[in-house]
Every structure is written in structure tokens, then in C-alpha cells.
Short mmCIF file of C-alpha atoms and ligand atoms in Angstrom, two decimals:
data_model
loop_
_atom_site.label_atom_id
_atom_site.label_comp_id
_atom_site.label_asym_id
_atom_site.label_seq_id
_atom_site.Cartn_x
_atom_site.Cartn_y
_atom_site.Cartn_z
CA UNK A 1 11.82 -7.06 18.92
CA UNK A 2 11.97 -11.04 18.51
CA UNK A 3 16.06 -10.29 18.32
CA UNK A 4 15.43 -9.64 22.19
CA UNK A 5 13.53 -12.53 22.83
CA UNK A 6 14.76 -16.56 22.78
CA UNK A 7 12.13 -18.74 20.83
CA UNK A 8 9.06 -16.27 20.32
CA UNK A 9 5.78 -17.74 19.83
CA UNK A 10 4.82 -16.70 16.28
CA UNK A 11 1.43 -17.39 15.64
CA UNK A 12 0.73 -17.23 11.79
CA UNK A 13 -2.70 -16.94 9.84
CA UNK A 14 -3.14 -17.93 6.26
CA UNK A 15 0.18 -20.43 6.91
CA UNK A 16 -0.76 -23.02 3.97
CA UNK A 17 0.84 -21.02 1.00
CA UNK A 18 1.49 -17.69 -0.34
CA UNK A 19 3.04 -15.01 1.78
CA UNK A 20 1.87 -16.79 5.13
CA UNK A 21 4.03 -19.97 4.16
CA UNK A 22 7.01 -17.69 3.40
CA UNK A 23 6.54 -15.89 7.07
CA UNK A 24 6.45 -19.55 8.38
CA UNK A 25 9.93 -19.83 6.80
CA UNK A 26 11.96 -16.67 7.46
CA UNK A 27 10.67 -16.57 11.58
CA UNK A 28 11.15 -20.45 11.77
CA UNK A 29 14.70 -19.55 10.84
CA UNK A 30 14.95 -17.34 13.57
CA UNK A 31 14.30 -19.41 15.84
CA UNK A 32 10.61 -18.98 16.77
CA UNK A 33 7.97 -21.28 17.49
CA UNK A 34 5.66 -21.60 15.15
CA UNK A 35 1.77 -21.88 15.15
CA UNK A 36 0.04 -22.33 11.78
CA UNK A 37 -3.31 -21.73 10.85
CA UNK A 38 -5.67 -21.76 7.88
CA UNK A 39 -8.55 -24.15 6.35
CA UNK A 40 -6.23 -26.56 4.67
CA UNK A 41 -4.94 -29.01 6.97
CA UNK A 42 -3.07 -31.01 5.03
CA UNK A 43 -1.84 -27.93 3.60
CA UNK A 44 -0.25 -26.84 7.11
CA UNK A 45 0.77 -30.41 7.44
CA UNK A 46 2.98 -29.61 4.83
CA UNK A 47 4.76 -26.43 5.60
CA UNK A 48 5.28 -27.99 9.08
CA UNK A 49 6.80 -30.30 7.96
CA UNK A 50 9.12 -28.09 5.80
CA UNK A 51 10.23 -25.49 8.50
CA UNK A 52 11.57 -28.10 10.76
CA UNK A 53 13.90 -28.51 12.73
CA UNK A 54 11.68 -25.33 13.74
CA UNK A 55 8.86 -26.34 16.56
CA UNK A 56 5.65 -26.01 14.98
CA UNK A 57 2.06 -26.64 15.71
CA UNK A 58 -0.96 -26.88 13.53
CA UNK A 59 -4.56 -25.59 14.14
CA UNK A 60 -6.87 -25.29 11.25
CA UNK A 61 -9.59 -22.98 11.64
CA UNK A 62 -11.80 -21.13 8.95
CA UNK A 63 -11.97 -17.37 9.75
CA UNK A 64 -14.99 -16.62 8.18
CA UNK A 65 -16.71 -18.35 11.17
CA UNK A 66 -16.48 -16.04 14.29
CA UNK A 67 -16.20 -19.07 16.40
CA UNK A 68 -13.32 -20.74 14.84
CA UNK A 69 -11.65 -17.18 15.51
CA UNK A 70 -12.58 -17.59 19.18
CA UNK A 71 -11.48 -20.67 19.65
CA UNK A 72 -7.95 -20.56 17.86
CA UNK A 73 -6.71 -17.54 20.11
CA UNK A 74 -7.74 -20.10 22.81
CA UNK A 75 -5.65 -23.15 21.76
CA UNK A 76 -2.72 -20.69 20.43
CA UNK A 77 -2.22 -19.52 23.79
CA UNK A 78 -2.25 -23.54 25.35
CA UNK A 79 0.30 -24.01 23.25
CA UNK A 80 3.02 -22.39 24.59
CA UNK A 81 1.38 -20.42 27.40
CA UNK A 82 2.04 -17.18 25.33
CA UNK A 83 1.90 -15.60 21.74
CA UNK A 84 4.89 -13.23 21.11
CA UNK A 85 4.07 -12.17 17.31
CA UNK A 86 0.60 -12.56 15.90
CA UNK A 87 1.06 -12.25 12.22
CA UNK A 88 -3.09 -11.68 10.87
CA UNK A 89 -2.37 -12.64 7.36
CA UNK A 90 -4.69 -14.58 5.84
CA UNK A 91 -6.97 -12.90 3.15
CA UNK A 92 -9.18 -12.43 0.56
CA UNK A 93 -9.94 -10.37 -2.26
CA UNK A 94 -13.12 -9.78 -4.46
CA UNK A 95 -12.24 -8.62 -8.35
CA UNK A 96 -16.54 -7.16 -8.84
CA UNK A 97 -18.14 -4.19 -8.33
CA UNK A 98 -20.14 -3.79 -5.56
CA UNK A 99 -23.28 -3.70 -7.11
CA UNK A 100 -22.76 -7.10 -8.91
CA UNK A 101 -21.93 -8.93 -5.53
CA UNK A 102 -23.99 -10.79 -3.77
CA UNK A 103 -24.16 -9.58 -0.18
CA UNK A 104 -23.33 -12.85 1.67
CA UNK A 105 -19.67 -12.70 -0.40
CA UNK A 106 -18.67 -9.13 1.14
CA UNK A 107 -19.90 -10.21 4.61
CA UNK A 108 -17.54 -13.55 4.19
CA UNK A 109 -14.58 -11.16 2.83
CA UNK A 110 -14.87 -8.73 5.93
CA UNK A 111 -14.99 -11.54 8.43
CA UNK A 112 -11.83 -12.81 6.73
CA UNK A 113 -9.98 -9.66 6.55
CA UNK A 114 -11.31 -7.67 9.46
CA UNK A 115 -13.08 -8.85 11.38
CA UNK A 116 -11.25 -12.24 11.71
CA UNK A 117 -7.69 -9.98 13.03
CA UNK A 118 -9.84 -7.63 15.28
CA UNK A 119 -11.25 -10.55 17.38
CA UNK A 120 -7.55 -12.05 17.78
CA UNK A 121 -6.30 -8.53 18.85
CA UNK A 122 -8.84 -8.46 21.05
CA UNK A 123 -7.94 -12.02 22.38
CA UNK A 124 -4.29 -11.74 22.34
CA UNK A 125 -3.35 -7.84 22.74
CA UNK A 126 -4.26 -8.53 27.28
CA UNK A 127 -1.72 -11.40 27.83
CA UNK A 128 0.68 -9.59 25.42
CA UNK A 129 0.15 -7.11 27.82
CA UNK A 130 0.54 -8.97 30.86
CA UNK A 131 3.62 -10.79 29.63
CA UNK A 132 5.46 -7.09 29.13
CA UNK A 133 5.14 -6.64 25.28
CA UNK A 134 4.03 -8.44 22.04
CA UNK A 135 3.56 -7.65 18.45
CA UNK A 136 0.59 -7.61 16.13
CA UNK A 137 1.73 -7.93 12.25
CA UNK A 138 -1.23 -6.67 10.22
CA UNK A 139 -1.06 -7.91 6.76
CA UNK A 140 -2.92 -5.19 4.83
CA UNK A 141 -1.80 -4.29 0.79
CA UNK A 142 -1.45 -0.92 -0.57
CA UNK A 143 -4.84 -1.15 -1.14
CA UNK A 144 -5.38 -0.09 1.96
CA UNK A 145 -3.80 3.22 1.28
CA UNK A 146 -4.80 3.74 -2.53
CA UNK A 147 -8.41 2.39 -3.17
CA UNK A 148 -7.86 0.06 -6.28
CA UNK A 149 -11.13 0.28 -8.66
CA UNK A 150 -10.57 -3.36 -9.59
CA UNK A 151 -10.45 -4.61 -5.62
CA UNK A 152 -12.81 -1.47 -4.06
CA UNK A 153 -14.54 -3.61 -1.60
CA UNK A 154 -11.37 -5.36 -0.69
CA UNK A 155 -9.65 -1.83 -0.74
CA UNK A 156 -12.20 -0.81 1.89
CA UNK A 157 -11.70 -3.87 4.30
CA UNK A 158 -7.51 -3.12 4.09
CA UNK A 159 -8.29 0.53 5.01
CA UNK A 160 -10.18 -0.48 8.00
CA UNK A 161 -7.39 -2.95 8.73
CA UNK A 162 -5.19 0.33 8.71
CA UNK A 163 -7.01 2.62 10.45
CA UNK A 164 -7.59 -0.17 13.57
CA UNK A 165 -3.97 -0.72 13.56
CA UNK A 166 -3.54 3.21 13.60
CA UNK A 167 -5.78 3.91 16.40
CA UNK A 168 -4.74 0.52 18.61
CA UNK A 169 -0.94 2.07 18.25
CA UNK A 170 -1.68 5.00 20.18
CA UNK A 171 -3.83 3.02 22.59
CA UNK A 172 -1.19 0.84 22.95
CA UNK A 173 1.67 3.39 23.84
CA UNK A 174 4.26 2.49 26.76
CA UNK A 175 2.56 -0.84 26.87
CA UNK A 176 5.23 -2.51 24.69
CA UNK A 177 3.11 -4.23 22.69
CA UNK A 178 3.57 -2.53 18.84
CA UNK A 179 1.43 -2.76 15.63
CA UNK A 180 3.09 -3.55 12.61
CA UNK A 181 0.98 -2.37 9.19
CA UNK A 182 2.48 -4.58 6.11
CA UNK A 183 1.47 -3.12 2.55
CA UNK A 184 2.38 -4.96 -0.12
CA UNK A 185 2.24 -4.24 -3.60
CA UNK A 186 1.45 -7.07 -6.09
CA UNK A 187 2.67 -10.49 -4.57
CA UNK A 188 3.56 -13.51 -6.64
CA UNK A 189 1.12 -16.02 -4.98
CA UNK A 190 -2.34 -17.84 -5.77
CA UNK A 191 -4.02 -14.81 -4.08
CA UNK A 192 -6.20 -13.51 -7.87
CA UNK A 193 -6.85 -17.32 -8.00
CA UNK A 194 -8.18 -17.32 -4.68
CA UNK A 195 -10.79 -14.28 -5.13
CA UNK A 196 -13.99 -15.34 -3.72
CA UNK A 197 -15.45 -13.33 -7.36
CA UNK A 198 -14.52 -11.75 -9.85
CA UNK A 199 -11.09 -11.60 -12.14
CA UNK A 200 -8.12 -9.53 -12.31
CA UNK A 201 -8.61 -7.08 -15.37
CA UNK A 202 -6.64 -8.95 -18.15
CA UNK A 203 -5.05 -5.44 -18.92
CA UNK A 204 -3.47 -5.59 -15.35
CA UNK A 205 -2.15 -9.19 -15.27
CA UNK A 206 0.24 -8.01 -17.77
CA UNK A 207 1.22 -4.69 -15.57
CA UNK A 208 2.89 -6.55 -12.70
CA UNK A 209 6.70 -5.68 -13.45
CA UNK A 210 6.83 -4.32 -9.53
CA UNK A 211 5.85 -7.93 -8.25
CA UNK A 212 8.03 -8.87 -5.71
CA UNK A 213 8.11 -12.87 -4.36
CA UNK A 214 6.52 -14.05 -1.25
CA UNK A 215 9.69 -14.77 0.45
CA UNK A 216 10.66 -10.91 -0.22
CA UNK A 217 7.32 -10.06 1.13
CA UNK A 218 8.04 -12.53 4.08
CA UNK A 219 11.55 -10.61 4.70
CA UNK A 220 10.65 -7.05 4.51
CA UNK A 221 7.82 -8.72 7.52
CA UNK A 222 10.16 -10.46 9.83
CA UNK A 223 12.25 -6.62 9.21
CA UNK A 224 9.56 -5.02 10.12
CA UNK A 225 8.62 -6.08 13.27
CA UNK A 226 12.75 -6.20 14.49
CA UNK A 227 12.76 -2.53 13.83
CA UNK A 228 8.95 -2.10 15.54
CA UNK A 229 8.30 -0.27 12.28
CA UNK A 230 5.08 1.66 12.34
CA UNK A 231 4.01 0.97 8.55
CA UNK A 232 6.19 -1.43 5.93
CA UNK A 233 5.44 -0.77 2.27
CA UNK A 234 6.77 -3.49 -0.01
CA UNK A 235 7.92 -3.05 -2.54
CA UNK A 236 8.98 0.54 -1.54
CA UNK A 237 8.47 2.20 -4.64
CA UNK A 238 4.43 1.62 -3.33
CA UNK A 239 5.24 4.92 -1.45
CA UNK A 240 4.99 6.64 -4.44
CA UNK A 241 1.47 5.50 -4.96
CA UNK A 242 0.65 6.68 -1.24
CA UNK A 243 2.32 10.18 -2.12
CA UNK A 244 0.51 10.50 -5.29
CA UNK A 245 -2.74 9.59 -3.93
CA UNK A 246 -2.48 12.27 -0.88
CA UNK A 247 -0.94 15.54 -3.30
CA UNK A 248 -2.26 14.40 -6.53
CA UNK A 249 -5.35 11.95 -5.71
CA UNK A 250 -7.47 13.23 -9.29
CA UNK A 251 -4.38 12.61 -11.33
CA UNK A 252 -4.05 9.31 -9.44
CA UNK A 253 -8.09 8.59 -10.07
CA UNK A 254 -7.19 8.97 -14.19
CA UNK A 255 -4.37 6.65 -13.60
CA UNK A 256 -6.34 3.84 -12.51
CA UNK A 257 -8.96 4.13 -14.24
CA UNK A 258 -6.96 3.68 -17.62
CA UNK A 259 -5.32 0.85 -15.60
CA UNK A 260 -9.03 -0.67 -14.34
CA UNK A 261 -10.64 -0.29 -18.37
CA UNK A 262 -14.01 0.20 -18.64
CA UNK A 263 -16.45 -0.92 -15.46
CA UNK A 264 -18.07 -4.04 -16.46
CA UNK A 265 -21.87 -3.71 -17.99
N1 NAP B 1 -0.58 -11.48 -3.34
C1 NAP B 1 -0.68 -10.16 -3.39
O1 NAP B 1 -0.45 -9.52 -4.45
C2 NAP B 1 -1.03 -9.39 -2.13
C3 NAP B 1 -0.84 -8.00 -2.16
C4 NAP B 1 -1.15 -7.24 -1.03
C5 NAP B 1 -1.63 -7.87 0.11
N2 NAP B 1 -1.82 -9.22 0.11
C6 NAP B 1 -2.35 -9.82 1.34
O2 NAP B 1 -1.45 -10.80 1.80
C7 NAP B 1 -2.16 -11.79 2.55
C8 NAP B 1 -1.75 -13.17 2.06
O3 NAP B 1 -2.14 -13.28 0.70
P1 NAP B 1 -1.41 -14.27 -0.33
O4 NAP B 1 -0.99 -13.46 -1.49
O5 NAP B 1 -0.42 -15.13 0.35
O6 NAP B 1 -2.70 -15.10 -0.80
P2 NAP B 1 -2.97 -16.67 -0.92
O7 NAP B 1 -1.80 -17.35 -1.54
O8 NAP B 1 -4.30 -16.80 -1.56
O9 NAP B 1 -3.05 -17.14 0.61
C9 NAP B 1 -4.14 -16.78 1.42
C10 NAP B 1 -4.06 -17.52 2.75
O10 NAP B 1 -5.21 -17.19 3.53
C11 NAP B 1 -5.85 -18.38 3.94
N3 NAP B 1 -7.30 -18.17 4.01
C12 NAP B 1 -8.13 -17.73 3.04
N4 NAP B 1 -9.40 -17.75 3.46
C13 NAP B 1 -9.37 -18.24 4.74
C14 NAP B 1 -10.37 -18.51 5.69
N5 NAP B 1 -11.70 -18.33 5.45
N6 NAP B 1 -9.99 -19.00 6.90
C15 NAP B 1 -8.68 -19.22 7.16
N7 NAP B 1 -7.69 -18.98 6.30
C16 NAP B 1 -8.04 -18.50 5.09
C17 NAP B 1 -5.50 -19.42 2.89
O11 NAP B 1 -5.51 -20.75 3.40
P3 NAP B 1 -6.69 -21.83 3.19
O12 NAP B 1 -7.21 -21.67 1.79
O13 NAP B 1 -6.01 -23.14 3.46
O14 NAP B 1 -7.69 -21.50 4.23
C18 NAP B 1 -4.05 -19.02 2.58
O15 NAP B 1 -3.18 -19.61 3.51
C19 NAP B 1 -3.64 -11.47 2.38
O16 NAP B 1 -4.13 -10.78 3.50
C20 NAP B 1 -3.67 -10.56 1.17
O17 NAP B 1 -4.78 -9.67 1.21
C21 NAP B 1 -1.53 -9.99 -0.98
#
């Protein structure tokens, strides 16, 4: 889709590092204008500064506040007078059970990872429309397909991320505006750092031979929406896991729990 258009308007969440930085990168490339956002402004200063020559503009916003959300689809679209791809990428996971969280930290996750993208598809999916087509990248994990017993509240706020994206398509049809559904697998990046609670089980840092590098992620993105694919699952061999989970889901549940260890006391 952006091979058909001169310059798109990209506009990228969770742009300061990780996976978002790496999108910055490989559509900046290609040509497209770029609009960055996240909390960090310096942060976005910085990748900016390293994607030029590539036109970029910087809008920090925090997307757990609903009217941050608001107002970036605002200022995104008097940038450039249109938004071509909207890439909803920024995130954040939660390593705890649910009944050791406090409630206010699953509220901030789900603004983040939900809610956050459904208010800028809300925003952005009618000019998209009025301008003849548009993209919406949602950047989910294959925990939205497979619910993870070490991320289960995060799990749940991908699957909703999924099952939006899979309803909006069909909405959407003969519009020319598509929905993209990224999965990745484990990601080299900051992101179990990040975690707004919780840890990675220690017996899982150690299982992350299928990790695959931001910039790979980034790729198998930019792919992605060229082809208008319905669902990207990176690395691929994550459609195993998906298969598994739909024809075998108890012999998956024994999997991950060895994988997960015991629950915490
Ligand atoms: N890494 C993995 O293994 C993996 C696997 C599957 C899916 N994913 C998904 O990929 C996406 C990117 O993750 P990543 O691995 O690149 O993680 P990361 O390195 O931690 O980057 C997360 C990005 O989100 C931004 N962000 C976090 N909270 C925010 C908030 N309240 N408001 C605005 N921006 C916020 C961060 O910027 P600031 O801190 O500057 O705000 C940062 O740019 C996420 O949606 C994640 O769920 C990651």
C-alpha cells in the first residue's frame, strides 16, 4: 500500500526505542513522513534526529491519559493534513497475577494498550476514509493469540487488540482503509524492563532462542502493510503456537505451565 503512495504520513506510537524506533527507521527509508510519539521527548528528539534526511515531527504525549490521546490525533493530522499509516505500537506489559495487582496498574495497562489505539482509530479511521484509503498497524504479540500465564492480563488486553482489529476489518471492507494485526514473538528490546510490575520468570529469560531483533520486527511491519496482510506473525514459527493452541490447547496449557514454574505464593 505505501509502494502506491509518494511520502505517506506514518504516524508512529511508542517511537523513542524498541520496535517503534526500528519502524521509525525502515518507513523513514521509504520515504514516508514521519510523526513520532511517546513520553520521552528527548527520547524522540533523538530518533528524529537519526532518521533524517527523512521529514519528521515530534509530539510527546502519554497514552495512559485519554486526553493526550485526543489531542495527538488532532495535531497528527495538522501536520500534514493527513495520516496514511497509523502504526499503534506503544505498550506495556504486567509480569503478576491478577490477584497481586493493584487495580489502578491494569486500568493504566489497558489505557496504554487498548484503549489508547481504539480512540486513534476512532480519530483517524473517517479522514482515512475520506482521503480514499489508509492503514491501521496494530502492534499486538502472540499473546494475543496464546494467553501467556506469565503476561495473562497483558495477554487479555492483546486479544482485545485482536479481536477490534478483526471486527473493524470487516467493517471496513471496500473502504480501502485495511487493518494490519502484528504478533510478535519475543523481541530484543527494554520491553520486560519496562513492565509496569512484575518480572519475567527467570526460567524464561533463558528460553528466548526464537528472539528476533527489533529491526526484524520493524521489517516483517513495513511488509506487512505493502502486502495489506490481514495478520503478521513474527517470527513465523509463532504459528505453531497459534496451531497448537486451537487443536491441542490442554497439551499447550502443560506446556506453559512447565515454562511459567510455579504461580507465585
Ligand atoms: N519486546 C517484545 O518481546 C514484544 C513482543 C510482542 C509484542 N510486543 C509489543 O511491541 C510494542 C513495542 O514494544 P517494545 O518491545 O518496543 O517495548 P519498549 O522498548 O518498552 O518500548 C515501548 C514504547 O512504548 C512507549 N510507551 C510506553 N508507555 C507509554 C505511555 N504511557 N504513553 C506513551 N508511550 C508509551 C515507550 O516510550 P516512553 O517510555 O518514552 O513513553 C516506548 O517507546 C508493544 O506494544 C509491545 O506490547 C513486544
Amino acid at each position: 500500500m505505501i509502494r502506491d503512495l509518494q511520502n505517506p504520513v506514518v504516524l508512529i506510537t511508542g517511537a523513542s526505542m524498541g520496535i517503534g524506533e526500528a519502524c521509525a527507521r525502515a518507513f523513514g527509508r521509504r520515504g514516508a513522513r514521519l510523526i513520532l510519539t511517546a513520553r520521552s521527548a528527548e527520547a524522540l528528539e533523538r530518533v528524529r534526529q537519526a532518521v533524517a534526511p527523512a521529514e519528521a515531527q515530534v509530539l510527546p504525549a502519554d497514552l495512559g491519559r485519554p486526553e493526550d490521546v485526543a489531542a495527538l490525533a488532532e495535531r497528527a493530522l495538522a501536520c500534514w493534513g493527513r495520516v496514511d499509516v497509523l502504526v499503534n505500537n506503544a505498550g506495556v506489559g504486567i509480569y503478576k497475577p491478577c490477584w497481586e495487582l493493584e487495580p489502578q496498574q491494569a486500568r493504566t495497562m489497558m489505557e496504554v494498550n487498548f484503549f489508547a489505539p481504539l480512540e486513534l482509530m476512532r480519530r483517524l479511521i473517517p479522514p482515512m476514509r475520506r482521503q480514499g484509503g489508509g492503514t491501521i498497524v496494530n502492534v499486538s504479540s502472540i499473546a494475543g493469540q496464546v494467553a501467556l500465564p506469565w503476561l495473562t492480563l497483558y495477554s487479555a488486553s492483546k486479544a482485545a487488540l485482536n479481536f477490534l482489529a478483526d471486527g473493524v476489518r470487516i467493517e471496513l471492507r471496500g473502504s480501502g482503509v485495511r487493518i494490519v494485526s502484528v504478533c510478535p514473538g519475543f523481541v530484543k528490546t527494554g520491553f520486560p524492563q519496562h513492565a509496569l510490575g512484575g518480572q519475567m520468570p527467570p526460567a524464561l529469560a533463558t528460553r528466548r532462542r526464537f528472539a528476533i531483533t527489533a529491526e526484524e520486527c520493524a521489517d516483517a511491519i513495513v511488509r506487512g502493510v505493502d502486502r495489506g496482510s490481514r495478520t503478521v506473525v513474527t517470527p513465523r514459527i509463532g504459528w505453531a503456537l497459534v496451531w497448537l493452541a486451537r487443536v491441542f490447547p490442554k497439551t499447550l496449557d502443560g506446556i506453559l505451565a512447565r515454562m511459567r514454574g510455579p504461580a507465585p505464593e
